[in-house]
Every structure is written in structure tokens, then in C-alpha cells.
PDB file of C-alpha atoms in Angstrom:
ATOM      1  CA  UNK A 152     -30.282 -64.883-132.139  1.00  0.00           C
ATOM      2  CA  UNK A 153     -31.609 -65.540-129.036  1.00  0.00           C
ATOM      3  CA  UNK A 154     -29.027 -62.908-127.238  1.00  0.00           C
ATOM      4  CA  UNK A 155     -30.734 -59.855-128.702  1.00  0.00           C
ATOM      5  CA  UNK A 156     -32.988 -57.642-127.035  1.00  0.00           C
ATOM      6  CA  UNK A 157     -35.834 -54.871-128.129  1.00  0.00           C
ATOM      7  CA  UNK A 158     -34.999 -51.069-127.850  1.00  0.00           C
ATOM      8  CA  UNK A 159     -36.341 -48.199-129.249  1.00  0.00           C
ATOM      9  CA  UNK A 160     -34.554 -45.891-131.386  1.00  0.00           C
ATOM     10  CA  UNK A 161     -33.891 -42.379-129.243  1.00  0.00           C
ATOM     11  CA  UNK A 162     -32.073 -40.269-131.919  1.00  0.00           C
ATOM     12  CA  UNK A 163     -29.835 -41.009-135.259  1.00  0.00           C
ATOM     13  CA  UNK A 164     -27.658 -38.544-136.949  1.00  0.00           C
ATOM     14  CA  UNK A 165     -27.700 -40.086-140.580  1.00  0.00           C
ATOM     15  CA  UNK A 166     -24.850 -36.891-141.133  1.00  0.00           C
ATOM     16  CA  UNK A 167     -22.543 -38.245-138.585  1.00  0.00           C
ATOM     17  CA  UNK A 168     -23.575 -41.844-138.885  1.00  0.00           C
ATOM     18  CA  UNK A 169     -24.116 -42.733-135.151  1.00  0.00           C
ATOM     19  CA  UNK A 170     -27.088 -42.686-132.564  1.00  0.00           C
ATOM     20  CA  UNK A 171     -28.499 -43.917-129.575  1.00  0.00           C
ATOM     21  CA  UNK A 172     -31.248 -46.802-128.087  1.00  0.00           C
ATOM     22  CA  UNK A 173     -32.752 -47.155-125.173  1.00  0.00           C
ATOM     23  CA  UNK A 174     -33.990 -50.368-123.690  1.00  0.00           C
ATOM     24  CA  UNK A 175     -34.849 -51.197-120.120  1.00  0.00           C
ATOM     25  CA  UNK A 176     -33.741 -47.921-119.180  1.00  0.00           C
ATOM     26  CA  UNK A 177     -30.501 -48.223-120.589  1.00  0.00           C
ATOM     27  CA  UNK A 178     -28.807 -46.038-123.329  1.00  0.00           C
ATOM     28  CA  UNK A 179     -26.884 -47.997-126.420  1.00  0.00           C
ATOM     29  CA  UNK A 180     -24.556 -46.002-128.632  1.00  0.00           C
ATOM     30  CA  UNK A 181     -24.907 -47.694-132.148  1.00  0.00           C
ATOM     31  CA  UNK A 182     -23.063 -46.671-135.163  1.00  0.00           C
ATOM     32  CA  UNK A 183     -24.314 -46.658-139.082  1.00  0.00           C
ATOM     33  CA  UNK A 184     -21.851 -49.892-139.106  1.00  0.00           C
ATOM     34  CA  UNK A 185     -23.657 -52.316-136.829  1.00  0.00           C
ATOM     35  CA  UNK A 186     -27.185 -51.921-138.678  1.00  0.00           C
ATOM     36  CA  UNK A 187     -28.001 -54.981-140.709  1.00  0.00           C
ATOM     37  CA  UNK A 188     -29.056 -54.765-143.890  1.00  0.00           C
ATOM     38  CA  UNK A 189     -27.562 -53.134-147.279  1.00  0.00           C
ATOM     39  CA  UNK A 190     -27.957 -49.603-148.918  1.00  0.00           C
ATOM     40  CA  UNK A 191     -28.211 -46.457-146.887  1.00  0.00           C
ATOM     41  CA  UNK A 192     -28.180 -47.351-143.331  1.00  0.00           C
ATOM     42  CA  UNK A 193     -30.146 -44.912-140.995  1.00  0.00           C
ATOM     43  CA  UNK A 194     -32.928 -45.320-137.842  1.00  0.00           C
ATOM     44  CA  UNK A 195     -35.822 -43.543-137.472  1.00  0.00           C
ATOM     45  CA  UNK A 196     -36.352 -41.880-134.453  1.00  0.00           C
ATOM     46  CA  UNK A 197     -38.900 -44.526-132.519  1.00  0.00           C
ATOM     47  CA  UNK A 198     -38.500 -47.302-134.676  1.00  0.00           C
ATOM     48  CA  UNK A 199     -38.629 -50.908-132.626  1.00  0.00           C
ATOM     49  CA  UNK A 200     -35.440 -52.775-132.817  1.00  0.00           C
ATOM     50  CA  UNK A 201     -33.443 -56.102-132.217  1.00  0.00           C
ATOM     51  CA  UNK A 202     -29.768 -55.831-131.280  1.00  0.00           C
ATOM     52  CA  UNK A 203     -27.123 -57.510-129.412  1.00  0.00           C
ATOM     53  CA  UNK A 204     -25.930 -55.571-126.658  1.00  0.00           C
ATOM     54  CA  UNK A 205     -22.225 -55.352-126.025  1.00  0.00           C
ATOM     55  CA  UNK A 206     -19.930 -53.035-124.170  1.00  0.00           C
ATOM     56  CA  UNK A 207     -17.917 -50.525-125.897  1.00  0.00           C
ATOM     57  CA  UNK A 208     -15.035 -48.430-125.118  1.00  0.00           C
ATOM     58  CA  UNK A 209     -17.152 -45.717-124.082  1.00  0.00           C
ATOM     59  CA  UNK A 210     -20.169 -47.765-122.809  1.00  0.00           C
ATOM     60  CA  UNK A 211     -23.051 -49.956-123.795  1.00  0.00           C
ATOM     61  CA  UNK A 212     -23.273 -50.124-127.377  1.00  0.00           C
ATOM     62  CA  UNK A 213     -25.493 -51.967-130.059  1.00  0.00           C
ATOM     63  CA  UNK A 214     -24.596 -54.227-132.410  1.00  0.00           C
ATOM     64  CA  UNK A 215     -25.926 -56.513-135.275  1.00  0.00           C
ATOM     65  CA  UNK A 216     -29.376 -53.794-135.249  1.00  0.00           C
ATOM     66  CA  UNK A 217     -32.388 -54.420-137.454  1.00  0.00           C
ATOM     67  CA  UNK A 218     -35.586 -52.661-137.399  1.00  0.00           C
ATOM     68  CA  UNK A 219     -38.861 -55.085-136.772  1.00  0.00           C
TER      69      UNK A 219
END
């Protein structure tokens, strides 16, 4: 747990299921898939979140989010 970091959500499509975060600066991509939690899975546009950074195939991306 203690590899996470705070970001802050930048924009989520809920139609196309991805996103991105920003924290120190930095842009995350962050798909519907790597939000925690069950149900719908969607950000809010500014919402305060934890996630484990990790480097995609494109890029930084986010993984294991949840919204605090």
C-alpha cells in the first residue's frame, strides 16, 4: 500500500471507459479496469485519488485507483 501515490482526476470518458491523472506534474492513463471497487466504475473529474503508478505500453499509467 505504501507504493501508491495521490493524483487528481483530469478527465474520464465513462463512454469509452478510460481517462487520465495527473500527479506531480505527471499525466497517468488509467482505464475503467484498474479502479477498485465493484458496480459501475467511473472518476469524477477532480476527485482525489490513490494509485500505483506503473508504466504502460504507451506511458505512465494507473493502476489499483480508488477515490479518497
Amino acid at each position: 500500500m505504501s507504493d501508491k501515490i495521490r493524483g487528481t482526476v483530469k478527465w474520464f470518458n465513462e463512454s469509452k471507459g478510460f481517462g487520465f491523472l495527473e500527479s506531480g506534474g505527471k499525466d497517468y492513463f488509467v482505464h475503467f479496469s484498474a479502479i477498485l471497487g465493484s458496480g459501475f466504475k467511473t472518476l469524477a473529474e477532480g476527485a482525489t485519488v490513490m494509485f500505483k503508478p506503473s508504466n504502460g505500453q504507451k506511458g505512465p499509467q494507473a493502476e489499483e485507483v480508488e477515490v479518497v
